[in-house]
PDB file of C-alpha atoms in Angstrom:
ATOM      1  CA  MET A 248    -142.293  -7.965  61.285  1.00 96.00           C
ATOM      2  CA  ASP A 249    -142.046  -7.088  65.103  1.00 97.00           C
ATOM      3  CA  THR A 250    -140.709  -8.361  68.343  1.00 98.00           C
ATOM      4  CA  GLU A 251    -141.464  -7.887  71.859  1.00 98.00           C
ATOM      5  CA  GLY A 252    -139.128  -8.563  74.642  1.00 97.00           C
ATOM      6  CA  ASN A 253    -139.046  -9.225  78.424  1.00 98.00           C
ATOM      7  CA  GLY A 254    -137.399  -6.077  79.462  1.00 97.00           C
ATOM      8  CA  THR A 255    -134.082  -7.808  80.420  1.00 97.00           C
ATOM      9  CA  GLN A 256    -130.626  -6.968  78.783  1.00 95.00           C
ATOM     10  CA  PRO A 257    -129.926  -8.799  76.651  1.00 95.00           C
ATOM     11  CA  PRO A 258    -133.775  -9.294  76.074  1.00 96.00           C
ATOM     12  CA  ASP A 259    -135.423 -12.652  75.775  1.00 97.00           C
ATOM     13  CA  LEU A 260    -138.204 -12.678  73.202  1.00 98.00           C
ATOM     14  CA  VAL A 261    -141.812 -12.914  74.442  1.00 98.00           C
ATOM     15  CA  GLU A 262    -143.574 -12.350  71.183  1.00 98.00           C
ATOM     16  CA  VAL A 263    -142.659 -12.415  67.554  1.00 98.00           C
ATOM     17  CA  ALA A 264    -145.032 -11.699  64.480  1.00 98.00           C
ATOM     18  CA  ALA A 265    -144.481 -11.483  60.745  1.00 97.00           C
ATOM     19  CA  LEU A 266    -146.690 -10.416  58.037  1.00 95.00           C
ATOM     20  CA  PRO A 267    -145.789 -10.944  54.291  1.00 95.00           C
ATOM     21  CA  VAL A 268    -146.000  -8.207  51.843  1.00 95.00           C
ATOM     22  CA  ARG A 269    -146.456  -9.322  48.216  1.00 94.00           C
ATOM     23  CA  SER A 270    -146.538  -7.129  45.159  1.00 91.00           C
ATOM     24  CA  GLY A 271    -147.179  -4.126  47.496  1.00 92.00           C
ATOM     25  CA  GLU A 272    -150.128  -5.801  49.247  1.00 94.00           C
ATOM     26  CA  LEU A 273    -150.256  -7.150  52.817  1.00 95.00           C
ATOM     27  CA  ASP A 274    -150.953 -10.877  52.830  1.00 95.00           C
ATOM     28  CA  THR A 275    -152.893 -10.843  56.076  1.00 93.00           C
ATOM     29  CA  ARG A 276    -153.943 -14.560  55.613  1.00 93.00           C
ATOM     30  CA  ALA A 277    -150.248 -15.500  56.012  1.00 94.00           C
ATOM     31  CA  THR A 278    -149.619 -13.478  59.208  1.00 94.00           C
ATOM     32  CA  GLN A 279    -147.981 -15.572  61.925  1.00 97.00           C
ATOM     33  CA  ALA A 280    -147.578 -14.663  65.470  1.00 97.00           C
ATOM     34  CA  TRP A 281    -145.860 -16.588  68.437  1.00 98.00           C
ATOM     35  CA  LEU A 282    -146.055 -16.018  72.175  1.00 98.00           C
ATOM     36  CA  ILE A 283    -143.065 -17.230  74.032  1.00 98.00           C
ATOM     37  CA  ARG A 284    -142.289 -18.000  77.598  1.00 98.00           C
ATOM     38  CA  PRO A 285    -139.084 -16.417  78.430  1.00 98.00           C
ATOM     39  CA  PRO A 286    -136.279 -17.953  80.513  1.00 98.00           C
ATOM     40  CA  ARG A 287    -136.226 -14.895  82.811  1.00 98.00           C
ATOM     41  CA  PRO A 288    -139.480 -13.070  84.030  1.00 98.00           C
ATOM     42  CA  VAL A 289    -140.974 -10.218  82.223  1.00 98.00           C
ATOM     43  CA  THR A 290    -140.056  -6.903  83.992  1.00 98.00           C
ATOM     44  CA  PRO A 291    -143.057  -4.668  85.158  1.00 98.00           C
ATOM     45  CA  ARG A 292    -141.777  -1.842  82.794  1.00 97.00           C
ATOM     46  CA  ALA A 293    -142.020  -4.408  79.763  1.00 97.00           C
ATOM     47  CA  THR A 294    -145.401  -5.368  80.813  1.00 97.00           C
ATOM     48  CA  SER A 295    -146.569  -1.739  81.053  1.00 97.00           C
ATOM     49  CA  VAL A 296    -145.610  -1.368  77.287  1.00 96.00           C
ATOM     50  CA  HIS A 297    -147.001  -4.569  75.755  1.00 97.00           C
ATOM     51  CA  GLY A 298    -149.198  -5.962  78.459  1.00 96.00           C
ATOM     52  CA  LEU A 299    -147.730  -9.458  78.553  1.00 97.00           C
ATOM     53  CA  THR A 300    -147.452 -10.755  81.883  1.00 98.00           C
ATOM     54  CA  ASN A 301    -145.510 -13.779  83.396  1.00 98.00           C
ATOM     55  CA  GLU A 302    -148.883 -15.420  83.928  1.00 98.00           C
ATOM     56  CA  VAL A 303    -150.047 -14.963  80.488  1.00 97.00           C
ATOM     57  CA  LEU A 304    -146.865 -16.401  79.094  1.00 98.00           C
ATOM     58  CA  ALA A 305    -146.542 -19.246  81.632  1.00 98.00           C
ATOM     59  CA  ALA A 306    -148.377 -21.896  79.382  1.00 97.00           C
ATOM     60  CA  GLU A 307    -146.696 -20.691  76.260  1.00 98.00           C
ATOM     61  CA  PRO A 308    -143.766 -22.588  74.453  1.00 98.00           C
ATOM     62  CA  THR A 309    -140.228 -21.625  75.200  1.00 98.00           C
ATOM     63  CA  TRP A 310    -137.838 -20.354  72.435  1.00 98.00           C
ATOM     64  CA  ASP A 311    -136.414 -23.743  72.189  1.00 98.00           C
ATOM     65  CA  GLU A 312    -139.725 -25.169  71.151  1.00 98.00           C
ATOM     66  CA  VAL A 313    -140.771 -22.466  68.682  1.00 98.00           C
ATOM     67  CA  GLY A 314    -137.570 -20.919  67.459  1.00 98.00           C
ATOM     68  CA  GLU A 315    -136.815 -23.147  64.576  1.00 97.00           C
ATOM     69  CA  ARG A 316    -140.462 -22.678  63.277  1.00 97.00           C
ATOM     70  CA  ILE A 317    -139.977 -18.829  63.451  1.00 98.00           C
ATOM     71  CA  GLY A 318    -136.645 -19.063  61.643  1.00 97.00           C
ATOM     72  CA  ARG A 319    -138.327 -21.168  58.911  1.00 97.00           C
ATOM     73  CA  PHE A 320    -141.098 -18.727  58.486  1.00 97.00           C
ATOM     74  CA  LEU A 321    -138.706 -15.916  58.244  1.00 97.00           C
ATOM     75  CA  GLY A 322    -136.564 -17.702  55.903  1.00 94.00           C
ATOM     76  CA  THR A 323    -134.269 -15.780  53.685  1.00 93.00           C
ATOM     77  CA  PHE A 324    -136.713 -13.239  52.688  1.00 95.00           C
ATOM     78  CA  TRP A 325    -136.405  -9.354  53.203  1.00 97.00           C
ATOM     79  CA  ILE A 326    -137.731  -8.254  56.685  1.00 97.00           C
ATOM     80  CA  CYS A 327    -139.206  -4.925  57.383  1.00 97.00           C
ATOM     81  CA  ALA A 328    -139.741  -3.248  60.813  1.00 98.00           C
ATOM     82  CA  HIS A 329    -139.975   0.225  62.364  1.00 98.00           C
ATOM     83  CA  HIS A 330    -136.470   0.829  63.987  1.00 96.00           C
ATOM     84  CA  ALA A 331    -135.619  -2.504  62.316  1.00 97.00           C
ATOM     85  CA  HIS A 332    -132.030  -2.723  63.745  1.00 95.00           C
ATOM     86  CA  VAL A 333    -133.425  -3.407  67.110  1.00 96.00           C
ATOM     87  CA  ASP A 334    -135.640  -6.307  66.015  1.00 97.00           C
ATOM     88  CA  TYR A 335    -133.065  -7.701  63.554  1.00 97.00           C
ATOM     89  CA  ARG A 336    -130.260  -7.761  66.347  1.00 96.00           C
ATOM     90  CA  VAL A 337    -132.592  -9.461  68.896  1.00 97.00           C
ATOM     91  CA  LEU A 338    -133.697 -12.190  66.360  1.00 97.00           C
ATOM     92  CA  LYS A 339    -130.185 -12.679  65.040  1.00 97.00           C
ATOM     93  CA  ALA A 340    -129.008 -13.219  68.774  1.00 97.00           C
ATOM     94  CA  HIS A 341    -131.813 -15.930  69.014  1.00 97.00           C
ATOM     95  CA  LEU A 342    -131.329 -17.284  65.495  1.00 97.00           C
ATOM     96  CA  PRO A 343    -127.543 -17.080  64.812  1.00 97.00           C
ATOM     97  CA  GLU A 344    -127.519 -19.032  61.539  1.00 96.00           C
ATOM     98  CA  TRP A 345    -130.697 -16.912  60.170  1.00 96.00           C
ATOM     99  CA  GLU A 346    -129.600 -14.336  57.524  1.00 96.00           C
ATOM    100  CA  PRO A 347    -132.472 -12.475  55.590  1.00 97.00           C
ATOM    101  CA  LEU A 348    -131.797 -10.940  52.199  1.00 97.00           C
ATOM    102  CA  GLY A 349    -132.220  -7.462  53.718  1.00 97.00           C
ATOM    103  CA  VAL A 350    -133.574  -5.306  56.464  1.00 98.00           C
ATOM    104  CA  ILE A 351    -135.844  -2.548  55.616  1.00 98.00           C
ATOM    105  CA  ASP A 352    -136.311   0.095  58.442  1.00 98.00           C
ATOM    106  CA  THR A 353    -139.609   2.088  58.101  1.00 98.00           C
ATOM    107  CA  LEU A 354    -138.249   4.762  60.517  1.00 98.00           C
ATOM    108  CA  ARG A 355    -135.142   5.366  58.229  1.00 98.00           C
ATOM    109  CA  LEU A 356    -137.559   5.241  55.139  1.00 98.00           C
ATOM    110  CA  ALA A 357    -139.997   7.796  56.744  1.00 98.00           C
ATOM    111  CA  ARG A 358    -137.153  10.145  57.542  1.00 98.00           C
ATOM    112  CA  ALA A 359    -135.977   9.978  53.964  1.00 98.00           C
ATOM    113  CA  THR A 360    -139.415  10.213  52.321  1.00 98.00           C
ATOM    114  CA  VAL A 361    -141.314  12.792  54.641  1.00 97.00           C
ATOM    115  CA  LYS A 362    -139.092  15.496  55.641  1.00 95.00           C
ATOM    116  CA  ASN A 363    -139.103  17.750  58.737  1.00 96.00           C
ATOM    117  CA  LEU A 364    -141.648  16.024  60.753  1.00 97.00           C
ATOM    118  CA  PRO A 365    -141.746  16.832  64.502  1.00 98.00           C
ATOM    119  CA  ALA A 366    -141.487  13.054  65.092  1.00 98.00           C
ATOM    120  CA  TYR A 367    -140.990   9.615  63.502  1.00 98.00           C
ATOM    121  CA  THR A 368    -142.426   7.324  65.919  1.00 97.00           C
ATOM    122  CA  LEU A 369    -144.670   4.658  64.600  1.00 97.00           C
ATOM    123  CA  ASP A 370    -147.748   6.264  66.572  1.00 96.00           C
ATOM    124  CA  PHE A 371    -146.983   9.755  64.908  1.00 98.00           C
ATOM    125  CA  LEU A 372    -146.536   8.227  61.457  1.00 98.00           C
ATOM    126  CA  ILE A 373    -149.776   6.160  61.725  1.00 97.00           C
ATOM    127  CA  MET A 374    -151.635   9.529  62.493  1.00 97.00           C
ATOM    128  CA  HIS A 375    -149.739  11.928  60.113  1.00 97.00           C
ATOM    129  CA  LEU A 376    -150.121   9.643  57.168  1.00 97.00           C
ATOM    130  CA  GLY A 377    -153.588   8.430  58.012  1.00 97.00           C
ATOM    131  CA  LEU A 378    -152.732   4.717  57.908  1.00 96.00           C
ATOM    132  CA  ASP A 379    -155.834   2.699  57.954  1.00 93.00           C
ATOM    133  CA  LEU A 380    -155.346   0.038  60.751  1.00 94.00           C
ATOM    134  CA  ALA A 381    -158.971  -1.062  61.029  1.00 92.00           C
ATOM    135  CA  ALA A 382    -157.941  -4.598  59.841  1.00 92.00           C
ATOM    136  CA  ALA A 383    -155.030  -4.799  62.088  1.00 93.00           C
ATOM    137  CA  PRO A 384    -154.852  -7.813  64.417  1.00 91.00           C
ATOM    138  CA  ALA A 385    -156.343  -7.561  67.836  1.00 85.00           C
ATOM    139  CA  GLY A 386    -154.077  -6.438  70.752  1.00 87.00           C
ATOM    140  CA  GLY A 387    -153.319  -2.829  69.885  1.00 90.00           C
ATOM    141  CA  ARG A 388    -149.921  -1.107  69.959  1.00 92.00           C
ATOM    142  CA  HIS A 389    -146.836  -2.696  71.214  1.00 93.00           C
ATOM    143  CA  ARG A 390    -148.135  -6.175  70.603  1.00 96.00           C
ATOM    144  CA  ALA A 391    -146.180  -7.733  67.707  1.00 97.00           C
ATOM    145  CA  ALA A 392    -148.938  -8.688  65.285  1.00 96.00           C
ATOM    146  CA  PHE A 393    -150.386  -5.219  65.469  1.00 97.00           C
ATOM    147  CA  ASP A 394    -147.113  -3.455  65.098  1.00 97.00           C
ATOM    148  CA  ALA A 395    -146.110  -5.713  62.139  1.00 97.00           C
ATOM    149  CA  TYR A 396    -149.244  -4.788  60.405  1.00 97.00           C
ATOM    150  CA  ALA A 397    -148.715  -1.118  61.060  1.00 97.00           C
ATOM    151  CA  ALA A 398    -145.102  -1.351  59.922  1.00 97.00           C
ATOM    152  CA  ALA A 399    -146.094  -3.162  56.734  1.00 97.00           C
ATOM    153  CA  GLN A 400    -148.930  -0.484  55.971  1.00 97.00           C
ATOM    154  CA  LEU A 401    -146.291   2.097  56.483  1.00 98.00           C
ATOM    155  CA  LEU A 402    -143.805   0.403  54.096  1.00 98.00           C
ATOM    156  CA  VAL A 403    -146.295   0.043  51.357  1.00 97.00           C
ATOM    157  CA  VAL A 404    -147.380   3.884  51.736  1.00 97.00           C
ATOM    158  CA  LEU A 405    -143.805   5.074  51.649  1.00 98.00           C
ATOM    159  CA  ALA A 406    -142.581   2.740  49.095  1.00 97.00           C
ATOM    160  CA  ARG A 407    -145.082   4.077  46.595  1.00 97.00           C
ATOM    161  CA  GLN A 408    -142.945   7.402  46.707  1.00 97.00           C
ATOM    162  CA  TYR A 409    -140.149   5.493  44.861  1.00 98.00           C
ATOM    163  CA  ASP A 410    -139.670   4.344  41.205  1.00 97.00           C
ATOM    164  CA  THR A 411    -137.835   1.100  42.038  1.00 97.00           C
ATOM    165  CA  PHE A 412    -137.233  -1.347  44.870  1.00 96.00           C
ATOM    166  CA  GLU A 413    -133.541  -0.463  44.653  1.00 96.00           C
ATOM    167  CA  ASP A 414    -134.431   3.237  45.496  1.00 97.00           C
ATOM    168  CA  VAL A 415    -136.481   2.084  48.565  1.00 97.00           C
ATOM    169  CA  VAL A 416    -133.431  -0.032  49.629  1.00 97.00           C
ATOM    170  CA  ALA A 417    -131.073   2.979  49.183  1.00 96.00           C
ATOM    171  CA  ALA A 418    -133.358   5.058  51.579  1.00 97.00           C
ATOM    172  CA  ALA A 419    -134.322   2.403  53.945  1.00 98.00           C
ATOM    173  CA  VAL A 420    -131.738  -0.227  54.793  1.00 97.00           C
ATOM    174  CA  PRO A 421    -129.452   0.956  57.480  1.00 95.00           C
ATOM    175  CA  PRO A 422    -125.658   0.762  56.828  1.00 94.00           C
ATOM    176  CA  GLY A 423    -124.037  -2.470  58.121  1.00 93.00           C
ATOM    177  CA  LEU A 424    -127.285  -4.597  57.916  1.00 96.00           C
ATOM    178  CA  PRO A 425    -128.197  -7.105  55.261  1.00 97.00           C
ATOM    179  CA  GLY A 426    -129.258  -5.698  52.067  1.00 96.00           C
ATOM    180  CA  ALA A 427    -127.439  -2.467  52.541  1.00 94.00           C
ATOM    181  CA  PRO A 428    -126.076  -0.898  49.302  1.00 87.00           C
ATOM    182  CA  GLU A 429    -122.473  -1.001  49.027  1.00 80.00           C
ATOM    183  CA  PRO A 430    -120.675   2.250  49.440  1.00 72.00           C
ATOM    184  CA  GLU A 431    -119.183   3.721  46.324  1.00 67.00           C
ATOM    185  CA  PRO A 432    -115.352   3.423  46.493  1.00 71.00           C
ATOM    186  CA  ASP A 433    -113.536   6.605  46.879  1.00 72.00           C
ATOM    187  CA  LEU A 434    -112.089   7.378  43.473  1.00 69.00           C
ATOM    188  CA  THR A 435    -108.741   9.008  43.356  1.00 71.00           C
ATOM    189  CA  LEU A 436    -106.624  10.461  40.386  1.00 67.00           C
ATOM    190  CA  TRP A 437    -103.882   7.994  40.959  1.00 64.00           C
TER     191      TRP A 437
END
């Protein structure tokens, strides 16, 4: 999954996309993406990143109109994103009652799986691992559907290096986020 914001603090969502991964395969038929008209204007800096302008978003629904639908689609499943704590926190602020089973961070997973790379950006990992993005949704990098597809591809490639889902979770879920393994208690002699 991926989110794009309007560049304000705290950010208003302007795009959300999610792509289910089932049994290690991307279910592209079930991809969902939403454009959202934010309550505050999109900043020029944000537009320079994702290309979404206030004019493009003017006819789109507001969060109040689509937020519940997005929450239902995300459900209580595991979510995955690159630098996932950012997407999780923004979505959680917009959907306070929503709680996924867990949050897999492909940045964290890549750092644990592919050691000593000069960078761990999504762009670098796409190139370094030779991810095939030919079937990615239109829009290109920094559009939510494209980035959700890239993160899902990255998850599938990296997860193959692990024997179990629990091993992936141990490597990929940031502490303090849903699904993080419980730390082992400090054992003492007394």
